[in-house]
CSV table of N, CA and C in Angstrom, one decimal:
chain,number,residue,atom,x,y,z
A,506,UNK,N,15.6,9.8,-10.7
A,506,UNK,CA,15.1,8.7,-9.9
A,506,UNK,C,13.8,9.2,-9.3
A,507,UNK,N,12.9,8.2,-9.2
A,507,UNK,CA,11.6,8.4,-8.6
A,507,UNK,C,11.6,7.9,-7.2
A,508,UNK,N,10.8,8.4,-6.4
A,508,UNK,CA,10.6,7.9,-5.0
A,508,UNK,C,10.1,6.5,-5.0
A,509,UNK,N,9.2,6.2,-5.9
A,509,UNK,CA,8.7,4.8,-6.0
A,509,UNK,C,9.7,3.8,-6.3
A,510,UNK,N,10.8,4.2,-7.1
A,510,UNK,CA,11.9,3.3,-7.4
A,510,UNK,C,12.6,2.8,-6.2
A,511,UNK,N,12.7,3.6,-5.2
A,511,UNK,CA,13.4,3.2,-3.9
A,511,UNK,C,12.7,2.1,-3.3
A,512,UNK,N,11.4,2.1,-3.2
A,512,UNK,CA,10.6,1.0,-2.7
A,512,UNK,C,10.7,-0.2,-3.5
A,513,UNK,N,10.7,-0.1,-4.8
A,513,UNK,CA,10.8,-1.3,-5.6
A,513,UNK,C,12.2,-2.0,-5.4
A,514,UNK,N,13.2,-1.2,-5.4
A,514,UNK,CA,14.6,-1.7,-5.2
A,514,UNK,C,14.7,-2.5,-3.9
A,515,UNK,N,14.2,-1.9,-2.8
A,515,UNK,CA,14.2,-2.5,-1.5
A,515,UNK,C,13.4,-3.8,-1.5
A,516,UNK,N,12.2,-3.7,-2.1
A,516,UNK,CA,11.4,-4.9,-2.1
A,516,UNK,C,12.0,-6.1,-2.9
A,517,UNK,N,12.7,-5.8,-4.0
A,517,UNK,CA,13.3,-6.8,-4.8
A,517,UNK,C,14.5,-7.4,-4.0
A,518,UNK,N,15.3,-6.5,-3.3
A,518,UNK,CA,16.4,-7.1,-2.5
A,518,UNK,C,15.9,-7.9,-1.4
A,519,UNK,N,14.7,-7.6,-0.8
A,519,UNK,CA,14.1,-8.4,0.3
A,519,UNK,C,13.7,-9.7,-0.3
A,520,UNK,N,13.1,-9.8,-1.5
A,520,UNK,CA,12.8,-11.0,-2.1
A,520,UNK,C,14.0,-11.9,-2.3
A,521,UNK,N,15.1,-11.3,-2.8
A,521,UNK,CA,16.3,-12.1,-3.0
A,521,UNK,C,16.8,-12.7,-1.7
A,522,UNK,N,16.8,-11.9,-0.6
A,522,UNK,CA,17.2,-12.4,0.7
A,522,UNK,C,16.3,-13.5,1.2
A,523,UNK,N,15.0,-13.3,1.0
A,523,UNK,CA,14.0,-14.3,1.5
A,523,UNK,C,14.3,-15.6,0.8
A,524,UNK,N,14.4,-15.6,-0.5
A,524,UNK,CA,14.6,-16.9,-1.2
A,524,UNK,C,16.0,-17.5,-1.0
A,525,UNK,N,17.0,-16.6,-0.8
A,525,UNK,CA,18.4,-17.1,-0.5
A,525,UNK,C,18.4,-17.8,0.8
A,526,UNK,N,17.7,-17.3,1.8
A,526,UNK,CA,17.6,-18.0,3.2
A,526,UNK,C,17.0,-19.3,3.0
A,527,UNK,N,15.8,-19.4,2.3
A,527,UNK,CA,15.2,-20.7,2.1
A,527,UNK,C,16.0,-21.7,1.2
A,528,UNK,N,16.8,-21.1,0.3
A,528,UNK,CA,17.6,-21.9,-0.5
A,528,UNK,C,18.6,-22.8,0.3
A,529,UNK,N,19.0,-22.3,1.4
A,529,UNK,CA,20.0,-23.0,2.2
A,529,UNK,C,19.5,-24.3,2.8
A,530,UNK,N,18.2,-24.5,2.8
A,530,UNK,CA,17.6,-25.7,3.3
A,530,UNK,C,17.6,-26.8,2.2
A,531,UNK,N,17.9,-26.5,1.0
A,531,UNK,CA,17.9,-27.5,-0.1
A,531,UNK,C,19.3,-28.2,-0.1
A,532,UNK,N,19.3,-29.4,-0.6
A,532,UNK,CA,20.6,-30.1,-0.8
A,532,UNK,C,21.5,-29.3,-1.7
A,533,UNK,N,22.8,-29.4,-1.5
A,533,UNK,CA,23.7,-28.6,-2.4
A,533,UNK,C,23.5,-28.8,-3.9
A,534,UNK,N,23.2,-30.0,-4.3
A,534,UNK,CA,23.1,-30.3,-5.7
A,534,UNK,C,21.8,-29.6,-6.3
A,535,UNK,N,20.9,-29.3,-5.4
A,535,UNK,CA,19.6,-28.7,-5.9
A,535,UNK,C,19.6,-27.2,-5.8
A,536,UNK,N,20.8,-26.6,-5.3
A,536,UNK,CA,20.8,-25.2,-5.1
A,536,UNK,C,21.3,-24.4,-6.3
A,537,UNK,N,21.9,-25.0,-7.3
A,537,UNK,CA,22.5,-24.3,-8.4
A,537,UNK,C,21.5,-23.5,-9.2
A,538,UNK,N,20.4,-24.1,-9.7
A,538,UNK,CA,19.5,-23.4,-10.6
A,538,UNK,C,18.8,-22.2,-9.8
A,539,UNK,N,18.3,-22.5,-8.6
A,539,UNK,CA,17.7,-21.3,-7.9
A,539,UNK,C,18.7,-20.2,-7.6
A,540,UNK,N,19.9,-20.6,-7.3
A,540,UNK,CA,20.9,-19.6,-7.0
A,540,UNK,C,21.2,-18.8,-8.2
A,541,UNK,N,21.2,-19.4,-9.4
A,541,UNK,CA,21.4,-18.6,-10.6
A,541,UNK,C,20.3,-17.6,-10.8
A,542,UNK,N,19.0,-18.0,-10.5
A,542,UNK,CA,17.9,-17.1,-10.7
A,542,UNK,C,18.0,-16.0,-9.7
A,543,UNK,N,18.3,-16.3,-8.4
A,543,UNK,CA,18.4,-15.3,-7.4
A,543,UNK,C,19.5,-14.3,-7.7
A,544,UNK,N,20.6,-14.8,-8.2
A,544,UNK,CA,21.8,-14.0,-8.5
A,544,UNK,C,21.4,-13.1,-9.7
A,545,UNK,N,20.8,-13.6,-10.7
A,545,UNK,CA,20.3,-12.8,-11.8
A,545,UNK,C,19.4,-11.7,-11.4
A,546,UNK,N,18.5,-12.0,-10.6
A,546,UNK,CA,17.6,-10.9,-10.1
A,546,UNK,C,18.3,-9.9,-9.3
A,547,UNK,N,19.3,-10.3,-8.4
A,547,UNK,CA,20.1,-9.4,-7.6
A,547,UNK,C,20.9,-8.5,-8.5
A,548,UNK,N,21.5,-9.1,-9.6
A,548,UNK,CA,22.4,-8.3,-10.5
A,548,UNK,C,21.5,-7.3,-11.3
A,549,UNK,N,20.4,-7.7,-11.8
A,549,UNK,CA,19.5,-6.8,-12.5
A,549,UNK,C,19.0,-5.7,-11.6
A,550,UNK,N,18.6,-6.0,-10.4
A,550,UNK,CA,18.2,-5.0,-9.4
A,550,UNK,C,19.3,-4.0,-9.1
A,551,UNK,N,20.5,-4.5,-9.0
A,551,UNK,CA,21.6,-3.6,-8.7
A,551,UNK,C,21.9,-2.7,-9.9
A,552,UNK,N,21.8,-3.2,-11.1
A,552,UNK,CA,22.0,-2.4,-12.3
A,552,UNK,C,20.9,-1.3,-12.4
A,553,UNK,N,19.7,-1.7,-12.0
A,553,UNK,CA,18.6,-0.7,-12.0
A,553,UNK,C,18.9,0.4,-11.0
A,554,UNK,N,19.4,0.0,-9.8
A,554,UNK,CA,19.7,0.9,-8.8
A,554,UNK,C,20.8,1.9,-9.2
A,555,UNK,N,21.9,1.3,-9.8
A,555,UNK,CA,23.0,2.2,-10.3
A,555,UNK,C,22.5,3.1,-11.4
A,556,UNK,N,21.7,2.7,-12.3
A,556,UNK,CA,21.2,3.6,-13.4
A,556,UNK,C,20.4,4.7,-12.8
A,557,UNK,N,19.6,4.3,-11.8
A,557,UNK,CA,18.7,5.4,-11.2
A,557,UNK,C,19.5,6.3,-10.3
A,558,UNK,N,20.6,5.8,-9.7
A,558,UNK,CA,21.5,6.8,-8.9
A,558,UNK,C,22.2,7.7,-9.9
A,559,UNK,N,22.6,7.3,-11.0
A,559,UNK,CA,23.1,8.2,-12.0
A,559,UNK,C,22.1,9.2,-12.5
A,560,UNK,N,20.9,8.8,-12.7
A,560,UNK,CA,19.8,9.7,-13.1
A,560,UNK,C,19.5,10.7,-11.9
A,561,UNK,N,19.6,10.2,-10.7
A,561,UNK,CA,19.4,11.0,-9.5
A,561,UNK,C,20.4,12.2,-9.5
A,562,UNK,N,21.6,11.8,-9.8
A,562,UNK,CA,22.7,12.9,-9.8
A,562,UNK,C,22.4,13.9,-10.8
A,563,UNK,N,21.9,13.5,-11.9
A,563,UNK,CA,21.6,14.5,-13.0
A,563,UNK,C,20.3,15.3,-12.8
A,564,UNK,N,19.3,14.6,-12.5
A,564,UNK,CA,17.9,15.3,-12.5
A,564,UNK,C,17.3,15.5,-11.1
A,565,UNK,N,17.9,14.8,-10.1
A,565,UNK,CA,17.3,14.9,-8.7
A,565,UNK,C,16.2,13.9,-8.5
A,566,UNK,N,15.6,13.9,-7.3
A,566,UNK,CA,14.6,13.0,-7.0
A,566,UNK,C,13.2,13.5,-7.4
A,567,UNK,N,12.5,12.7,-8.1
A,567,UNK,CA,11.1,13.0,-8.6
A,567,UNK,C,10.1,12.4,-7.7
A,568,UNK,N,9.2,13.2,-7.1
A,568,UNK,CA,8.1,12.6,-6.3
A,568,UNK,C,7.0,12.2,-7.1
A,569,UNK,N,6.9,10.9,-7.3
A,569,UNK,CA,5.7,10.3,-8.1
A,569,UNK,C,4.8,9.6,-7.2
A,570,UNK,N,4.9,9.7,-5.9
A,570,UNK,CA,4.0,8.9,-5.0
A,570,UNK,C,2.6,9.2,-5.2
A,571,UNK,N,2.2,10.4,-5.6
A,571,UNK,CA,0.8,10.8,-5.7
A,571,UNK,C,0.2,10.1,-6.9
A,572,UNK,N,1.0,9.7,-7.9
A,572,UNK,CA,0.4,9.1,-9.1
A,572,UNK,C,0.8,7.6,-9.3
A,573,UNK,N,1.4,7.0,-8.3
A,573,UNK,CA,1.8,5.6,-8.5
A,573,UNK,C,0.6,4.6,-8.7
A,574,UNK,N,-0.5,4.8,-7.9
A,574,UNK,CA,-1.6,4.0,-8.1
A,574,UNK,C,-2.7,4.6,-8.9
A,575,UNK,N,-2.4,5.6,-9.7
A,575,UNK,CA,-3.4,6.2,-10.6
A,575,UNK,C,-3.8,5.2,-11.6
A,576,UNK,N,-5.1,5.0,-11.8
A,576,UNK,CA,-5.6,4.0,-12.7
A,576,UNK,C,-5.6,2.6,-12.2
A,577,UNK,N,-5.3,2.4,-10.9
A,577,UNK,CA,-5.3,1.1,-10.3
A,577,UNK,C,-6.7,0.5,-10.3
A,578,UNK,N,-6.9,-0.7,-10.8
A,578,UNK,CA,-8.2,-1.4,-10.9
A,578,UNK,C,-8.3,-2.5,-9.8
A,579,UNK,N,-9.0,-2.1,-8.8
A,579,UNK,CA,-9.1,-3.1,-7.6
A,579,UNK,C,-9.7,-4.4,-8.0
A,580,UNK,N,-10.7,-4.4,-8.8
A,580,UNK,CA,-11.4,-5.6,-9.2
A,580,UNK,C,-10.4,-6.5,-10.0
A,581,UNK,N,-9.7,-5.9,-10.9
A,581,UNK,CA,-8.7,-6.7,-11.7
A,581,UNK,C,-7.6,-7.3,-10.8
A,582,UNK,N,-7.1,-6.5,-9.9
A,582,UNK,CA,-6.0,-6.9,-9.0
A,582,UNK,C,-6.5,-8.1,-8.1
A,583,UNK,N,-7.7,-7.9,-7.5
A,583,UNK,CA,-8.1,-9.0,-6.6
A,583,UNK,C,-8.6,-10.2,-7.3
A,584,UNK,N,-9.1,-10.1,-8.5
A,584,UNK,CA,-9.4,-11.3,-9.3
A,584,UNK,C,-8.2,-12.1,-9.7
A,585,UNK,N,-7.1,-11.4,-10.1
A,585,UNK,CA,-5.9,-12.1,-10.4
A,585,UNK,C,-5.3,-12.7,-9.2
A,586,UNK,N,-5.3,-12.0,-8.0
A,586,UNK,CA,-4.8,-12.5,-6.8
A,586,UNK,C,-5.6,-13.8,-6.4
A,587,UNK,N,-6.9,-13.8,-6.5
A,587,UNK,CA,-7.7,-14.9,-6.2
A,587,UNK,C,-7.4,-16.1,-7.1
A,588,UNK,N,-7.1,-15.8,-8.4
A,588,UNK,CA,-6.8,-16.8,-9.4
A,588,UNK,C,-5.4,-17.4,-9.0
A,589,UNK,N,-4.5,-16.6,-8.5
A,589,UNK,CA,-3.2,-17.2,-8.1
A,589,UNK,C,-3.3,-18.2,-6.9
A,590,UNK,N,-4.2,-17.8,-6.0
A,590,UNK,CA,-4.4,-18.7,-4.8
A,590,UNK,C,-5.1,-20.0,-5.3
A,591,UNK,N,-6.0,-19.9,-6.2
A,591,UNK,CA,-6.7,-21.1,-6.8
A,591,UNK,C,-5.7,-21.9,-7.6
A,592,UNK,N,-4.8,-21.2,-8.3
A,592,UNK,CA,-3.8,-21.9,-9.1
A,592,UNK,C,-2.9,-22.8,-8.2
A,593,UNK,N,-2.5,-22.2,-7.0
A,593,UNK,CA,-1.6,-23.0,-6.1
A,593,UNK,C,-2.4,-24.2,-5.6
A,594,UNK,N,-3.6,-24.1,-5.3
A,594,UNK,CA,-4.4,-25.2,-4.8
A,594,UNK,C,-4.6,-26.2,-6.0
A,595,UNK,N,-4.8,-25.7,-7.2
A,595,UNK,CA,-4.9,-26.5,-8.4
A,595,UNK,C,-3.7,-27.4,-8.6
A,596,UNK,N,-2.5,-26.8,-8.5
A,596,UNK,CA,-1.3,-27.5,-8.7
A,596,UNK,C,-1.2,-28.7,-7.7
A,597,UNK,N,-1.6,-28.4,-6.5
A,597,UNK,CA,-1.6,-29.5,-5.4
A,597,UNK,C,-2.6,-30.6,-5.7
A,598,UNK,N,-3.8,-30.2,-6.2
A,598,UNK,CA,-4.8,-31.3,-6.4
A,598,UNK,C,-4.8,-31.9,-7.8
A,599,UNK,N,-4.6,-31.1,-8.8
A,599,UNK,CA,-4.8,-31.7,-10.2
A,599,UNK,C,-3.5,-31.6,-11.0
A,600,UNK,N,-2.4,-31.1,-10.5
A,600,UNK,CA,-1.1,-31.1,-11.1
A,600,UNK,C,-0.7,-29.9,-11.8
A,601,UNK,N,0.5,-29.8,-12.2
A,601,UNK,CA,1.1,-28.6,-12.7
A,601,UNK,C,0.6,-28.3,-14.1
A,602,UNK,N,0.7,-29.2,-15.0
A,602,UNK,CA,0.4,-29.0,-16.4
A,602,UNK,C,-1.0,-28.5,-16.6
A,603,UNK,N,-2.0,-29.3,-16.1
A,603,UNK,CA,-3.4,-29.0,-16.3
A,603,UNK,C,-3.7,-27.7,-15.7
A,604,UNK,N,-3.3,-27.5,-14.5
A,604,UNK,CA,-3.6,-26.2,-13.8
A,604,UNK,C,-3.0,-25.0,-14.5
A,605,UNK,N,-1.7,-25.1,-15.0
A,605,UNK,CA,-1.0,-24.0,-15.6
A,605,UNK,C,-1.7,-23.6,-16.9
A,606,UNK,N,-2.1,-24.6,-17.7
A,606,UNK,CA,-2.8,-24.3,-18.9
A,606,UNK,C,-4.2,-23.7,-18.7
A,607,UNK,N,-4.9,-24.2,-17.7
A,607,UNK,CA,-6.2,-23.6,-17.4
A,607,UNK,C,-6.0,-22.2,-16.8
A,608,UNK,N,-5.0,-22.0,-16.0
A,608,UNK,CA,-4.8,-20.7,-15.4
A,608,UNK,C,-4.4,-19.6,-16.5
A,609,UNK,N,-3.5,-20.0,-17.4
A,609,UNK,CA,-3.1,-19.1,-18.5
A,609,UNK,C,-4.3,-18.7,-19.3
A,610,UNK,N,-5.1,-19.7,-19.7
A,610,UNK,CA,-6.3,-19.4,-20.6
A,610,UNK,C,-7.3,-18.5,-19.8
A,611,UNK,N,-7.6,-18.8,-18.6
A,611,UNK,CA,-8.6,-18.0,-17.9
A,611,UNK,C,-8.1,-16.6,-17.6
A,612,UNK,N,-6.8,-16.4,-17.2
A,612,UNK,CA,-6.3,-15.1,-16.9
A,612,UNK,C,-6.2,-14.3,-18.2
A,613,UNK,N,-5.7,-14.9,-19.2
A,613,UNK,CA,-5.6,-14.1,-20.5
A,613,UNK,C,-7.0,-13.8,-21.0
A,614,UNK,N,-8.0,-14.6,-20.8
A,614,UNK,CA,-9.3,-14.3,-21.2
A,614,UNK,C,-9.9,-13.1,-20.4
A,615,UNK,N,-9.6,-13.2,-19.1
A,615,UNK,CA,-10.1,-12.1,-18.2
A,615,UNK,C,-9.4,-10.8,-18.5
A,616,UNK,N,-8.1,-10.8,-18.9
A,616,UNK,CA,-7.4,-9.6,-19.2
A,616,UNK,C,-7.6,-9.2,-20.7
A,617,UNK,N,-8.5,-9.9,-21.4
A,617,UNK,CA,-8.8,-9.6,-22.8
A,617,UNK,C,-7.6,-9.6,-23.7
A,618,UNK,N,-6.8,-10.6,-23.6
A,618,UNK,CA,-5.7,-10.8,-24.5
A,618,UNK,C,-6.3,-11.4,-25.8
A,619,UNK,N,-5.9,-10.9,-26.9
A,619,UNK,CA,-6.4,-11.5,-28.2
A,619,UNK,C,-6.2,-13.1,-28.2
A,620,UNK,N,-7.2,-13.7,-28.8
A,620,UNK,CA,-7.2,-15.2,-28.8
A,620,UNK,C,-5.9,-15.8,-29.5
A,621,UNK,N,-5.5,-15.2,-30.6
A,621,UNK,CA,-4.3,-15.7,-31.2
A,621,UNK,C,-3.1,-15.6,-30.3
A,622,UNK,N,-3.0,-14.5,-29.6
A,622,UNK,CA,-1.8,-14.4,-28.7
A,622,UNK,C,-1.9,-15.3,-27.5
A,623,UNK,N,-3.2,-15.6,-27.0
A,623,UNK,CA,-3.4,-16.5,-25.9
A,623,UNK,C,-3.0,-17.9,-26.3
A,624,UNK,N,-3.5,-18.4,-27.4
A,624,UNK,CA,-3.2,-19.7,-27.9
A,624,UNK,C,-1.7,-19.9,-28.1
A,625,UNK,N,-1.1,-18.9,-28.8
A,625,UNK,CA,0.4,-19.0,-29.0
A,625,UNK,C,1.2,-19.0,-27.7
A,626,UNK,N,0.8,-18.2,-26.7
A,626,UNK,CA,1.4,-18.1,-25.4
A,626,UNK,C,1.3,-19.5,-24.7
A,627,UNK,N,0.1,-20.0,-24.6
A,627,UNK,CA,-0.1,-21.3,-23.9
A,627,UNK,C,0.7,-22.4,-24.6
A,628,UNK,N,0.7,-22.4,-25.9
A,628,UNK,CA,1.4,-23.5,-26.6
A,628,UNK,C,2.9,-23.4,-26.4
A,629,UNK,N,3.5,-22.2,-26.6
A,629,UNK,CA,4.9,-22.0,-26.5
A,629,UNK,C,5.4,-22.2,-25.1
A,630,UNK,N,4.7,-21.6,-24.1
A,630,UNK,CA,5.0,-21.8,-22.7
A,630,UNK,C,5.0,-23.2,-22.3
A,631,UNK,N,3.9,-23.9,-22.7
A,631,UNK,CA,3.8,-25.3,-22.4
A,631,UNK,C,5.0,-26.1,-23.0
A,632,UNK,N,5.4,-25.9,-24.2
A,632,UNK,CA,6.6,-26.6,-24.8
A,632,UNK,C,7.9,-26.2,-24.0
A,633,UNK,N,8.0,-24.9,-23.7
A,633,UNK,CA,9.3,-24.5,-23.0
A,633,UNK,C,9.3,-25.2,-21.7
A,634,UNK,N,8.2,-25.1,-20.9
A,634,UNK,CA,8.2,-25.8,-19.6
A,634,UNK,C,8.5,-27.2,-19.7
A,635,UNK,N,7.9,-27.9,-20.6
A,635,UNK,CA,8.0,-29.3,-20.8
A,635,UNK,C,9.5,-29.7,-21.1
A,636,UNK,N,10.1,-29.0,-22.1
A,636,UNK,CA,11.4,-29.3,-22.5
A,636,UNK,C,12.5,-28.9,-21.5
A,637,UNK,N,12.3,-27.7,-20.9
A,637,UNK,CA,13.3,-27.3,-20.0
A,637,UNK,C,13.3,-28.1,-18.7
A,638,UNK,N,12.1,-28.2,-18.1
A,638,UNK,CA,12.0,-28.8,-16.7
A,638,UNK,C,11.9,-30.3,-16.8
A,639,UNK,N,11.1,-30.8,-17.7
A,639,UNK,CA,10.9,-32.3,-17.7
A,639,UNK,C,12.0,-33.0,-18.5
A,640,UNK,N,12.4,-32.5,-19.7
A,640,UNK,CA,13.4,-33.2,-20.5
A,640,UNK,C,14.8,-32.9,-20.1
A,641,UNK,N,15.1,-31.5,-20.0
A,641,UNK,CA,16.5,-31.1,-19.8
A,641,UNK,C,16.9,-31.2,-18.4
A,642,UNK,N,16.2,-30.6,-17.5
A,642,UNK,CA,16.6,-30.6,-16.1
A,642,UNK,C,16.1,-31.8,-15.3
A,643,UNK,N,15.1,-32.5,-15.9
A,643,UNK,CA,14.5,-33.7,-15.3
A,643,UNK,C,14.0,-33.4,-13.9
A,644,UNK,N,13.3,-32.3,-13.8
A,644,UNK,CA,12.6,-31.9,-12.6
A,644,UNK,C,11.2,-32.5,-12.5
A,645,UNK,N,10.9,-33.3,-11.5
A,645,UNK,CA,9.6,-33.8,-11.4
A,645,UNK,C,8.6,-32.7,-11.0
A,646,UNK,N,7.6,-32.4,-11.9
A,646,UNK,CA,6.6,-31.4,-11.6
A,646,UNK,C,5.4,-32.1,-10.9
A,647,UNK,N,4.7,-31.4,-10.1
A,647,UNK,CA,3.6,-32.0,-9.3
A,647,UNK,C,2.5,-32.6,-10.3
A,648,UNK,N,2.1,-33.8,-10.0
A,648,UNK,CA,1.0,-34.4,-10.8
A,648,UNK,C,-0.3,-34.3,-10.1
A,649,UNK,N,-0.3,-33.8,-8.9
A,649,UNK,CA,-1.6,-33.6,-8.2
A,649,UNK,C,-2.0,-34.9,-7.5
A,650,UNK,N,-2.7,-34.7,-6.3
A,650,UNK,CA,-3.1,-35.9,-5.5
A,650,UNK,C,-4.2,-36.6,-6.2
A,651,UNK,N,-4.9,-36.0,-7.1
A,651,UNK,CA,-6.0,-36.7,-7.8
A,651,UNK,C,-5.4,-37.7,-8.8
A,652,UNK,N,-4.3,-37.4,-9.4
A,652,UNK,CA,-3.7,-38.3,-10.4
A,652,UNK,C,-2.5,-39.2,-9.9
A,653,UNK,N,-2.3,-39.1,-8.6
A,653,UNK,CA,-1.2,-40.0,-8.1
A,653,UNK,C,-1.5,-41.4,-8.0
């Protein structure tokens, strides 16, 4: 087990707790899907913790804190962070579908993902989101205040 794994496990449990608390504000019929996602994340995190505890017993604690951010690209991180903030504003103003497609194309271009993979990802993800959320779950996605 690595020292950095401890922080990751605690952080993921905190995320689960944070979303579970806000989940209580939703009507009971709207809690099922988010509760499944939170439960899945909780279970996977617990499995990760158990496997690392087994590894800890065998090999001991590895101190990797000196190399955790080795190779960290500040410009890449802050560009993607800024794009996420712009994405949230874009969903509010111009809607989910248009903003999501533009975000995916721009981020994958910035991260130099091959064009074939980018086109395939945008197409498949667009179809999956449309069929799962719009057709199957009938979740109304934001259309944006520009198109209301």
